[in-house]
């Protein structure tokens, strides 16, 4: 042991310290993952470039009558693209946010029930059913929402407006009534909520299940009830997972087209009331409705709206990342 | 505050598997009792029945009784949550809550069950608990830093501070030093000597020197083979156990002939 030897001669259980095979495998794996990572960047850049190029005419044409040439604008003649985009962004964000306000607490509750409260067999069955909900196509949600859920909810909307009409989101029309069809923003939000619950539940459930036993036992051992243990160990550990799951859900809600298109009676305004029909629309559903009849300029304008949706989604994701990274010093990761 | 424990004919099961069979023993107040024995003989399992922590594991159950100052912990109507506030626990791996600061960790148990505590009382309690765990001098300038920023030994003492902050009568420690370096281990052993003035301490250790150093009484558990239940072989004053054990198995284990 006292003499020095070349590293390649030193053996540990017969393998030289310079193991060439492992290095090669390492390099291949690194190459593969780097390639996949750059592929994602390329796709992202390609989508962004496409949107920008196609939207360019609509974004840069400052001649006031540009939109008059856009065939599909007819009902909103006289409004500029920016105005329309404003209404649509407002509608999109409003409807999606309300959907998440409904879906997130429910999802966390379901996930927690599955991960920490339900007996094993019930939990497995429930988890499976929630996953099945995610497999239902959005057209089916749209059909079901429009034909079953909306008529069912309509009387409840009137009740909501009668009692909570003072709250801007539930304000009725001037004559005190709400839409008789129920095809209002709140209906769209509720159906969107049902659609995103499976995603949020699945992700948060996984995160909750990964709570270190160590921390759960730490809480229980000092006399925490199960709910206190959840607040002390499970939620703090899963916080960034919950935010991430919510943002995933928001991403789906923002971009959801069919369900909104089939349920919502559309309109353009900055109304906060979720109970009045013909007041809101979302970017995705607007594009879907207008695209078939759009002329060249129309398509360009629609793509500009698509670009706006893209930017909103990007901002939402950046916000999520920022929230997750805040106080990372205290995160469960170390 | 400190209490005695009497265990009578206790069997512990994981579903149908009998893990610990027919244990009867007494744990004296204001003393350190050590449980030793080979790995898998049910020391942790048995320890956890003393504050009903085994109930956290699905399928785990006991037969027999555990009396704390004469009150059976398994009597109908006894709330396990209340039991654990009287019988604190420190685990093998230090487990401060990573999302809480050092001070918040100490207060974590105190704020449970809707208890409120004034700012001044809280500060006092943080200081006295950390002093009690011999950690105050090291952390007094960074009480708002995360508990996970401490070294392993400091984290373990933080866990002890957290456990004594709720003023338990009994403190259970399951191999509290096995993840620590020798210096941190000594710090915790010293701490146990100080803590036994106020608490009844039960420690599981696989380190016989440690049992000899810190404990007043020692219980030796053994297992006949895998799949067989663990049993209490003998229990006596630590000095007697390590000099003249009455059972052959104890002597073999202590002298390192197996296990
Ligand atoms: N959660 C559990 N579920 C089922 N069996 C367990 C569990 N924990 C421990 N056991 C079994 O109980 C016996 C005693 O284990 P344990 O109490 O951890 O021993 P020790 O702490 O003395 O090493 C072992 O046979 C072990 O396999
Ligand atoms: Mg053990």
CSV table of N, CA and C in Angstrom, one decimal, chain A residues 30-166:
chain,number,residue,atom,x,y,z
A,30,UNK,N,-26.1,12.0,-21.1
A,30,UNK,CA,-26.0,13.5,-21.1
A,30,UNK,C,-26.5,14.0,-22.5
A,31,UNK,N,-25.9,13.4,-23.5
A,31,UNK,CA,-26.3,13.8,-24.9
A,31,UNK,C,-27.8,13.8,-25.1
A,32,UNK,N,-28.3,12.6,-24.7
A,32,UNK,CA,-29.8,12.4,-25.0
A,32,UNK,C,-30.6,13.5,-24.2
A,33,UNK,N,-30.3,13.7,-23.0
A,33,UNK,CA,-31.1,14.6,-22.2
A,33,UNK,C,-30.9,16.0,-22.7
A,34,UNK,N,-29.7,16.4,-23.1
A,34,UNK,CA,-29.4,17.7,-23.6
A,34,UNK,C,-30.2,17.9,-24.9
A,35,UNK,N,-30.2,16.9,-25.7
A,35,UNK,CA,-30.9,17.0,-27.0
A,35,UNK,C,-32.4,17.2,-26.8
A,36,UNK,N,-33.0,16.4,-25.8
A,36,UNK,CA,-34.4,16.5,-25.6
A,36,UNK,C,-34.7,17.9,-25.0
A,37,UNK,N,-33.8,18.4,-24.1
A,37,UNK,CA,-34.1,19.7,-23.6
A,37,UNK,C,-34.0,20.8,-24.7
A,38,UNK,N,-33.1,20.7,-25.6
A,38,UNK,CA,-33.0,21.7,-26.6
A,38,UNK,C,-34.2,21.6,-27.6
A,39,UNK,N,-34.6,20.4,-27.8
A,39,UNK,CA,-35.8,20.2,-28.7
A,39,UNK,C,-37.0,20.9,-28.2
A,40,UNK,N,-37.2,20.9,-26.8
A,40,UNK,CA,-38.3,21.6,-26.2
A,40,UNK,C,-38.1,23.1,-26.5
A,41,UNK,N,-36.9,23.6,-26.3
A,41,UNK,CA,-36.6,25.0,-26.6
A,41,UNK,C,-37.0,25.4,-28.1
A,42,UNK,N,-36.5,24.5,-29.0
A,42,UNK,CA,-36.8,24.7,-30.4
A,42,UNK,C,-38.3,24.8,-30.7
A,43,UNK,N,-39.0,23.8,-30.1
A,43,UNK,CA,-40.5,23.8,-30.4
A,43,UNK,C,-41.1,25.1,-29.8
A,44,UNK,N,-40.7,25.5,-28.6
A,44,UNK,CA,-41.2,26.7,-28.0
A,44,UNK,C,-41.0,27.9,-28.9
A,45,UNK,N,-39.7,28.0,-29.3
A,45,UNK,CA,-39.3,29.1,-30.2
A,45,UNK,C,-40.1,29.1,-31.5
A,46,UNK,N,-40.3,27.9,-32.1
A,46,UNK,CA,-41.0,27.8,-33.3
A,46,UNK,C,-42.4,28.3,-33.2
A,47,UNK,N,-43.1,27.9,-32.1
A,47,UNK,CA,-44.5,28.3,-31.9
A,47,UNK,C,-44.5,29.8,-31.7
A,48,UNK,N,-43.6,30.3,-30.9
A,48,UNK,CA,-43.6,31.8,-30.7
A,48,UNK,C,-43.4,32.5,-32.0
A,49,UNK,N,-42.5,32.0,-32.8
A,49,UNK,CA,-42.2,32.7,-34.0
A,49,UNK,C,-43.4,32.6,-35.0
A,50,UNK,N,-44.0,31.5,-35.1
A,50,UNK,CA,-45.2,31.3,-35.9
A,50,UNK,C,-46.2,32.3,-35.5
A,51,UNK,N,-46.5,32.4,-34.2
A,51,UNK,CA,-47.6,33.3,-33.7
A,51,UNK,C,-47.2,34.7,-34.1
A,52,UNK,N,-46.0,35.1,-33.8
A,52,UNK,CA,-45.6,36.5,-34.1
A,52,UNK,C,-45.7,36.8,-35.6
A,53,UNK,N,-45.1,36.0,-36.4
A,53,UNK,CA,-45.1,36.2,-37.9
A,53,UNK,C,-46.5,36.4,-38.4
A,54,UNK,N,-47.4,35.4,-38.0
A,54,UNK,CA,-48.7,35.4,-38.5
A,54,UNK,C,-49.6,36.6,-38.0
A,55,UNK,N,-49.3,36.9,-36.8
A,55,UNK,CA,-50.0,38.0,-36.2
A,55,UNK,C,-49.5,39.4,-36.6
A,56,UNK,N,-48.4,39.4,-37.2
A,56,UNK,CA,-47.7,40.7,-37.5
A,56,UNK,C,-48.6,41.7,-38.2
A,57,UNK,N,-49.3,41.3,-39.4
A,57,UNK,CA,-50.1,42.2,-40.1
A,57,UNK,C,-51.2,42.9,-39.1
A,58,UNK,N,-51.8,42.0,-38.4
A,58,UNK,CA,-52.9,42.6,-37.5
A,58,UNK,C,-52.3,43.5,-36.4
A,59,UNK,N,-51.1,43.1,-36.0
A,59,UNK,CA,-50.5,43.9,-34.9
A,59,UNK,C,-50.0,45.3,-35.4
A,60,UNK,N,-49.5,45.3,-36.6
A,60,UNK,CA,-48.8,46.5,-37.1
A,60,UNK,C,-49.7,47.4,-38.0
A,61,UNK,N,-50.7,46.9,-38.5
A,61,UNK,CA,-51.5,47.7,-39.5
A,61,UNK,C,-52.2,48.8,-38.6
A,62,UNK,N,-51.8,50.0,-38.8
A,62,UNK,CA,-52.4,51.1,-38.0
A,62,UNK,C,-53.5,51.8,-38.7
A,63,UNK,N,-53.7,51.5,-40.0
A,63,UNK,CA,-54.8,52.2,-40.6
A,63,UNK,C,-56.1,51.8,-39.9
A,64,UNK,N,-56.9,52.8,-39.5
A,64,UNK,CA,-58.0,52.6,-38.6
A,64,UNK,C,-59.0,51.6,-39.1
A,65,UNK,N,-59.1,51.5,-40.5
A,65,UNK,CA,-60.2,50.7,-41.0
A,65,UNK,C,-59.7,49.2,-41.2
A,66,UNK,N,-58.6,48.9,-40.6
A,66,UNK,CA,-58.1,47.5,-40.8
A,66,UNK,C,-59.2,46.5,-40.4
A,67,UNK,N,-59.7,46.8,-39.3
A,67,UNK,CA,-60.7,45.8,-38.8
A,67,UNK,C,-62.0,45.7,-39.6
A,68,UNK,N,-62.2,46.8,-40.3
A,68,UNK,CA,-63.4,46.7,-41.1
A,68,UNK,C,-63.3,45.7,-42.2
A,69,UNK,N,-62.0,45.5,-42.6
A,69,UNK,CA,-61.7,44.5,-43.7
A,69,UNK,C,-61.8,43.1,-43.1
A,70,UNK,N,-61.8,43.0,-41.8
A,70,UNK,CA,-61.8,41.7,-41.2
A,70,UNK,C,-63.3,41.2,-41.1
A,71,UNK,N,-63.6,40.3,-42.0
A,71,UNK,CA,-65.0,39.9,-42.2
A,71,UNK,C,-65.7,39.5,-40.9
A,72,UNK,N,-65.0,38.8,-40.1
A,72,UNK,CA,-65.6,38.2,-38.9
A,72,UNK,C,-66.0,39.2,-37.8
A,73,UNK,N,-65.4,40.4,-38.0
A,73,UNK,CA,-65.6,41.4,-36.9
A,73,UNK,C,-67.1,42.0,-36.9
A,74,UNK,N,-67.8,41.7,-38.0
A,74,UNK,CA,-69.1,42.4,-38.2
A,74,UNK,C,-69.9,42.8,-37.0
A,75,UNK,N,-70.2,41.8,-36.1
A,75,UNK,CA,-71.1,42.3,-35.0
A,75,UNK,C,-70.4,43.3,-34.2
A,76,UNK,N,-69.1,43.4,-34.1
A,76,UNK,CA,-68.5,44.3,-33.2
A,76,UNK,C,-67.8,45.5,-34.1
A,77,UNK,N,-68.4,45.8,-35.2
A,77,UNK,CA,-67.8,46.8,-36.1
A,77,UNK,C,-67.5,48.1,-35.3
A,78,UNK,N,-66.4,48.6,-35.6
A,78,UNK,CA,-66.0,49.8,-34.9
A,78,UNK,C,-65.1,49.6,-33.8
A,79,UNK,N,-65.0,48.4,-33.3
A,79,UNK,CA,-64.1,48.1,-32.2
A,79,UNK,C,-62.7,47.7,-32.8
A,80,UNK,N,-61.7,48.2,-32.1
A,80,UNK,CA,-60.3,47.8,-32.6
A,80,UNK,C,-60.0,46.5,-32.0
A,81,UNK,N,-58.9,45.9,-32.6
A,81,UNK,CA,-58.5,44.6,-32.2
A,81,UNK,C,-58.1,44.6,-30.7
A,82,UNK,N,-57.4,45.8,-30.3
A,82,UNK,CA,-57.0,45.9,-28.9
A,82,UNK,C,-58.2,45.9,-28.0
A,83,UNK,N,-59.3,46.5,-28.3
A,83,UNK,CA,-60.5,46.5,-27.5
A,83,UNK,C,-61.0,45.1,-27.3
A,84,UNK,N,-61.2,44.5,-28.5
A,84,UNK,CA,-61.7,43.1,-28.4
A,84,UNK,C,-60.8,42.2,-27.6
A,85,UNK,N,-59.5,42.3,-27.8
A,85,UNK,CA,-58.5,41.5,-27.0
A,85,UNK,C,-58.7,41.8,-25.6
A,86,UNK,N,-58.9,43.1,-25.2
A,86,UNK,CA,-59.1,43.4,-23.8
A,86,UNK,C,-60.3,42.7,-23.2
A,87,UNK,N,-61.5,42.7,-23.9
A,87,UNK,CA,-62.6,42.0,-23.4
A,87,UNK,C,-62.4,40.5,-23.2
A,88,UNK,N,-61.7,40.0,-24.3
A,88,UNK,CA,-61.5,38.5,-24.3
A,88,UNK,C,-60.5,38.1,-23.2
A,89,UNK,N,-59.5,38.9,-23.0
A,89,UNK,CA,-58.5,38.5,-22.0
A,89,UNK,C,-59.2,38.6,-20.6
A,90,UNK,N,-60.0,39.6,-20.4
A,90,UNK,CA,-60.7,39.8,-19.2
A,90,UNK,C,-61.6,38.5,-19.0
A,91,UNK,N,-62.4,38.2,-20.0
A,91,UNK,CA,-63.3,37.0,-19.9
A,91,UNK,C,-62.5,35.7,-19.6
A,92,UNK,N,-61.4,35.6,-20.3
A,92,UNK,CA,-60.6,34.3,-20.1
A,92,UNK,C,-60.1,34.2,-18.7
A,93,UNK,N,-59.5,35.3,-18.3
A,93,UNK,CA,-58.9,35.3,-16.9
A,93,UNK,C,-60.0,35.2,-15.9
A,94,UNK,N,-61.1,35.9,-16.0
A,94,UNK,CA,-62.2,35.8,-15.0
A,94,UNK,C,-62.7,34.4,-14.9
A,95,UNK,N,-63.1,33.8,-16.1
A,95,UNK,CA,-63.7,32.5,-16.0
A,95,UNK,C,-62.8,31.4,-15.5
A,96,UNK,N,-61.5,31.5,-15.9
A,96,UNK,CA,-60.5,30.5,-15.5
A,96,UNK,C,-60.2,30.7,-14.0
A,97,UNK,N,-60.1,31.9,-13.5
A,97,UNK,CA,-59.8,32.1,-12.1
A,97,UNK,C,-60.9,31.6,-11.2
A,98,UNK,N,-62.2,31.9,-11.6
A,98,UNK,CA,-63.3,31.4,-10.8
A,98,UNK,C,-63.3,29.9,-10.9
A,99,UNK,N,-63.0,29.3,-12.0
A,99,UNK,CA,-62.9,27.9,-12.1
A,99,UNK,C,-61.9,27.3,-11.1
A,100,UNK,N,-60.8,28.0,-11.0
A,100,UNK,CA,-59.7,27.5,-10.1
A,100,UNK,C,-60.1,27.7,-8.6
A,101,UNK,N,-60.8,28.8,-8.4
A,101,UNK,CA,-61.2,29.1,-7.0
A,101,UNK,C,-62.2,28.0,-6.5
A,102,UNK,N,-63.0,27.4,-7.5
A,102,UNK,CA,-63.8,26.3,-7.1
A,102,UNK,C,-63.0,25.0,-7.1
A,103,UNK,N,-62.2,24.8,-8.1
A,103,UNK,CA,-61.5,23.5,-8.2
A,103,UNK,C,-60.4,23.3,-7.2
A,104,UNK,N,-59.6,24.3,-6.8
A,104,UNK,CA,-58.5,24.0,-6.0
A,104,UNK,C,-58.8,23.5,-4.6
A,105,UNK,N,-59.7,24.2,-3.9
A,105,UNK,CA,-60.0,23.6,-2.5
A,105,UNK,C,-60.6,22.2,-2.6
A,106,UNK,N,-61.5,22.0,-3.6
A,106,UNK,CA,-62.1,20.7,-3.8
A,106,UNK,C,-61.1,19.7,-4.0
A,107,UNK,N,-60.2,20.0,-4.9
A,107,UNK,CA,-59.1,19.0,-5.3
A,107,UNK,C,-58.2,18.7,-4.1
A,108,UNK,N,-57.9,19.7,-3.4
A,108,UNK,CA,-57.0,19.5,-2.2
A,108,UNK,C,-57.8,18.6,-1.2
A,109,UNK,N,-59.0,18.9,-1.0
A,109,UNK,CA,-59.8,18.0,-0.1
A,109,UNK,C,-59.9,16.6,-0.6
A,110,UNK,N,-60.2,16.4,-1.9
A,110,UNK,CA,-60.2,15.0,-2.4
A,110,UNK,C,-58.9,14.3,-2.2
A,111,UNK,N,-57.8,15.1,-2.6
A,111,UNK,CA,-56.5,14.5,-2.6
A,111,UNK,C,-56.1,14.1,-1.2
A,112,UNK,N,-56.5,15.0,-0.2
A,112,UNK,CA,-56.1,14.7,1.2
A,112,UNK,C,-56.9,13.5,1.7
A,113,UNK,N,-58.2,13.5,1.3
A,113,UNK,CA,-59.0,12.3,1.7
A,113,UNK,C,-58.4,11.0,1.2
A,114,UNK,N,-58.0,11.0,-0.1
A,114,UNK,CA,-57.4,9.8,-0.6
A,114,UNK,C,-56.1,9.5,0.0
A,115,UNK,N,-55.3,10.5,0.3
A,115,UNK,CA,-53.9,10.2,0.8
A,115,UNK,C,-53.9,10.0,2.3
A,116,UNK,N,-54.7,10.6,3.1
A,116,UNK,CA,-54.5,10.5,4.5
A,116,UNK,C,-55.8,10.1,5.3
A,117,UNK,N,-56.9,10.1,4.7
A,117,UNK,CA,-58.1,9.8,5.6
A,117,UNK,C,-58.8,8.5,5.2
A,118,UNK,N,-59.0,8.3,3.9
A,118,UNK,CA,-59.8,7.1,3.5
A,118,UNK,C,-59.1,5.8,3.8
A,119,UNK,N,-59.8,4.8,4.1
A,119,UNK,CA,-59.2,3.5,4.2
A,119,UNK,C,-58.6,3.1,2.9
A,120,UNK,N,-57.6,2.2,2.9
A,120,UNK,CA,-56.9,1.9,1.7
A,120,UNK,C,-57.7,1.6,0.5
A,121,UNK,N,-58.7,0.7,0.6
A,121,UNK,CA,-59.4,0.2,-0.6
A,121,UNK,C,-60.3,1.3,-1.1
A,122,UNK,N,-61.0,2.1,-0.3
A,122,UNK,CA,-61.8,3.2,-0.7
A,122,UNK,C,-60.9,4.2,-1.4
A,123,UNK,N,-59.7,4.4,-0.9
A,123,UNK,CA,-58.8,5.4,-1.5
A,123,UNK,C,-58.4,5.0,-2.9
A,124,UNK,N,-58.1,3.7,-3.0
A,124,UNK,CA,-57.6,3.2,-4.4
A,124,UNK,C,-58.8,3.4,-5.4
A,125,UNK,N,-60.0,3.0,-5.0
A,125,UNK,CA,-61.1,3.2,-5.9
A,125,UNK,C,-61.4,4.6,-6.3
A,126,UNK,N,-61.3,5.5,-5.3
A,126,UNK,CA,-61.6,6.9,-5.5
A,126,UNK,C,-60.5,7.5,-6.4
A,127,UNK,N,-59.3,7.1,-6.1
A,127,UNK,CA,-58.2,7.7,-7.0
A,127,UNK,C,-58.4,7.3,-8.4
A,128,UNK,N,-58.8,6.0,-8.6
A,128,UNK,CA,-59.0,5.5,-10.0
A,128,UNK,C,-60.2,6.3,-10.6
A,129,UNK,N,-61.2,6.5,-9.9
A,129,UNK,CA,-62.4,7.3,-10.5
A,129,UNK,C,-62.0,8.7,-10.8
A,130,UNK,N,-61.2,9.3,-10.0
A,130,UNK,CA,-60.8,10.7,-10.3
A,130,UNK,C,-59.9,10.7,-11.6
A,131,UNK,N,-59.1,9.7,-11.7
A,131,UNK,CA,-58.3,9.6,-12.9
A,131,UNK,C,-59.1,9.4,-14.2
A,132,UNK,N,-60.2,8.6,-14.0
A,132,UNK,CA,-61.1,8.4,-15.1
A,132,UNK,C,-61.8,9.7,-15.6
A,133,UNK,N,-62.1,10.6,-14.6
A,133,UNK,CA,-62.7,11.8,-15.0
A,133,UNK,C,-61.8,12.6,-16.0
A,134,UNK,N,-60.5,12.4,-15.8
A,134,UNK,CA,-59.5,13.1,-16.6
A,134,UNK,C,-59.6,12.6,-18.1
A,135,UNK,N,-60.1,11.4,-18.2
A,135,UNK,CA,-60.1,10.8,-19.6
A,135,UNK,C,-61.3,11.2,-20.4
A,136,UNK,N,-62.3,11.9,-19.8
A,136,UNK,CA,-63.5,12.2,-20.5
A,136,UNK,C,-63.1,13.4,-21.5
A,137,UNK,N,-63.5,13.3,-22.8
A,137,UNK,CA,-63.1,14.4,-23.7
A,137,UNK,C,-63.9,15.6,-23.4
A,138,UNK,N,-63.3,16.8,-23.7
A,138,UNK,CA,-64.0,18.0,-23.3
A,138,UNK,C,-65.3,18.3,-24.0
A,139,UNK,N,-65.4,17.7,-25.2
A,139,UNK,CA,-66.7,17.8,-25.9
A,139,UNK,C,-67.8,17.2,-25.1
A,140,UNK,N,-67.5,16.1,-24.5
A,140,UNK,CA,-68.5,15.4,-23.7
A,140,UNK,C,-68.9,16.3,-22.5
A,141,UNK,N,-67.9,16.9,-21.9
A,141,UNK,CA,-68.1,17.8,-20.8
A,141,UNK,C,-69.0,19.0,-21.2
A,142,UNK,N,-68.7,19.4,-22.5
A,142,UNK,CA,-69.5,20.5,-23.0
A,142,UNK,C,-71.0,20.1,-23.2
A,143,UNK,N,-71.2,19.0,-23.8
A,143,UNK,CA,-72.6,18.5,-24.0
A,143,UNK,C,-73.3,18.3,-22.7
A,144,UNK,N,-72.6,17.6,-21.8
A,144,UNK,CA,-73.3,17.3,-20.5
A,144,UNK,C,-73.5,18.6,-19.7
A,145,UNK,N,-72.5,19.5,-19.8
A,145,UNK,CA,-72.7,20.8,-19.1
A,145,UNK,C,-73.9,21.6,-19.6
A,146,UNK,N,-73.9,21.6,-21.0
A,146,UNK,CA,-75.0,22.4,-21.6
A,146,UNK,C,-76.4,21.8,-21.4
A,147,UNK,N,-76.5,20.5,-21.5
A,147,UNK,CA,-77.8,19.9,-21.5
A,147,UNK,C,-78.3,19.5,-20.1
A,148,UNK,N,-77.4,19.2,-19.2
A,148,UNK,CA,-77.8,18.7,-17.9
A,148,UNK,C,-77.5,19.7,-16.8
A,149,UNK,N,-76.2,20.1,-16.7
A,149,UNK,CA,-75.8,20.9,-15.6
A,149,UNK,C,-76.4,22.3,-15.6
A,150,UNK,N,-76.4,22.9,-16.7
A,150,UNK,CA,-76.8,24.3,-16.8
A,150,UNK,C,-78.3,24.5,-16.4
A,151,UNK,N,-79.2,23.7,-17.0
A,151,UNK,CA,-80.6,23.8,-16.6
A,151,UNK,C,-80.8,23.6,-15.1
A,152,UNK,N,-80.0,22.6,-14.6
A,152,UNK,CA,-80.1,22.3,-13.2
A,152,UNK,C,-79.6,23.4,-12.3
A,153,UNK,N,-78.6,24.1,-12.8
A,153,UNK,CA,-78.0,25.2,-11.9
A,153,UNK,C,-78.8,26.5,-12.0
A,154,UNK,N,-79.6,26.7,-13.1
A,154,UNK,CA,-80.2,28.0,-13.3
A,154,UNK,C,-81.0,28.5,-12.1
A,155,UNK,N,-81.9,27.7,-11.5
A,155,UNK,CA,-82.6,28.2,-10.3
A,155,UNK,C,-81.7,28.6,-9.2
A,156,UNK,N,-80.6,27.9,-9.0
A,156,UNK,CA,-79.6,28.2,-8.0
A,156,UNK,C,-79.0,29.6,-8.3
A,157,UNK,N,-78.8,29.9,-9.5
A,157,UNK,CA,-78.3,31.3,-9.9
A,157,UNK,C,-79.2,32.4,-9.4
A,158,UNK,N,-80.5,32.2,-9.7
A,158,UNK,CA,-81.5,33.2,-9.2
A,158,UNK,C,-81.4,33.4,-7.7
A,159,UNK,N,-81.4,32.3,-7.0
A,159,UNK,CA,-81.2,32.3,-5.6
A,159,UNK,C,-80.0,33.1,-5.1
A,160,UNK,N,-78.9,32.8,-5.8
A,160,UNK,CA,-77.6,33.4,-5.5
A,160,UNK,C,-77.7,34.9,-5.7
A,161,UNK,N,-78.4,35.3,-6.8
A,161,UNK,CA,-78.5,36.7,-7.1
A,161,UNK,C,-79.4,37.4,-6.1
A,162,UNK,N,-80.5,36.7,-5.7
A,162,UNK,CA,-81.4,37.2,-4.7
A,162,UNK,C,-80.7,37.5,-3.4
A,163,UNK,N,-79.9,36.6,-2.9
A,163,UNK,CA,-79.3,36.8,-1.6
A,163,UNK,C,-77.9,37.4,-1.6
A,164,UNK,N,-77.1,37.2,-2.7
A,164,UNK,CA,-75.8,37.7,-2.7
A,164,UNK,C,-75.5,38.7,-3.8
A,165,UNK,N,-76.6,39.2,-4.3
A,165,UNK,CA,-76.5,40.1,-5.5
A,165,UNK,C,-75.6,41.4,-5.2
A,166,UNK,N,-75.5,41.7,-3.9
A,166,UNK,CA,-74.6,42.8,-3.5
A,166,UNK,C,-73.2,42.6,-3.9
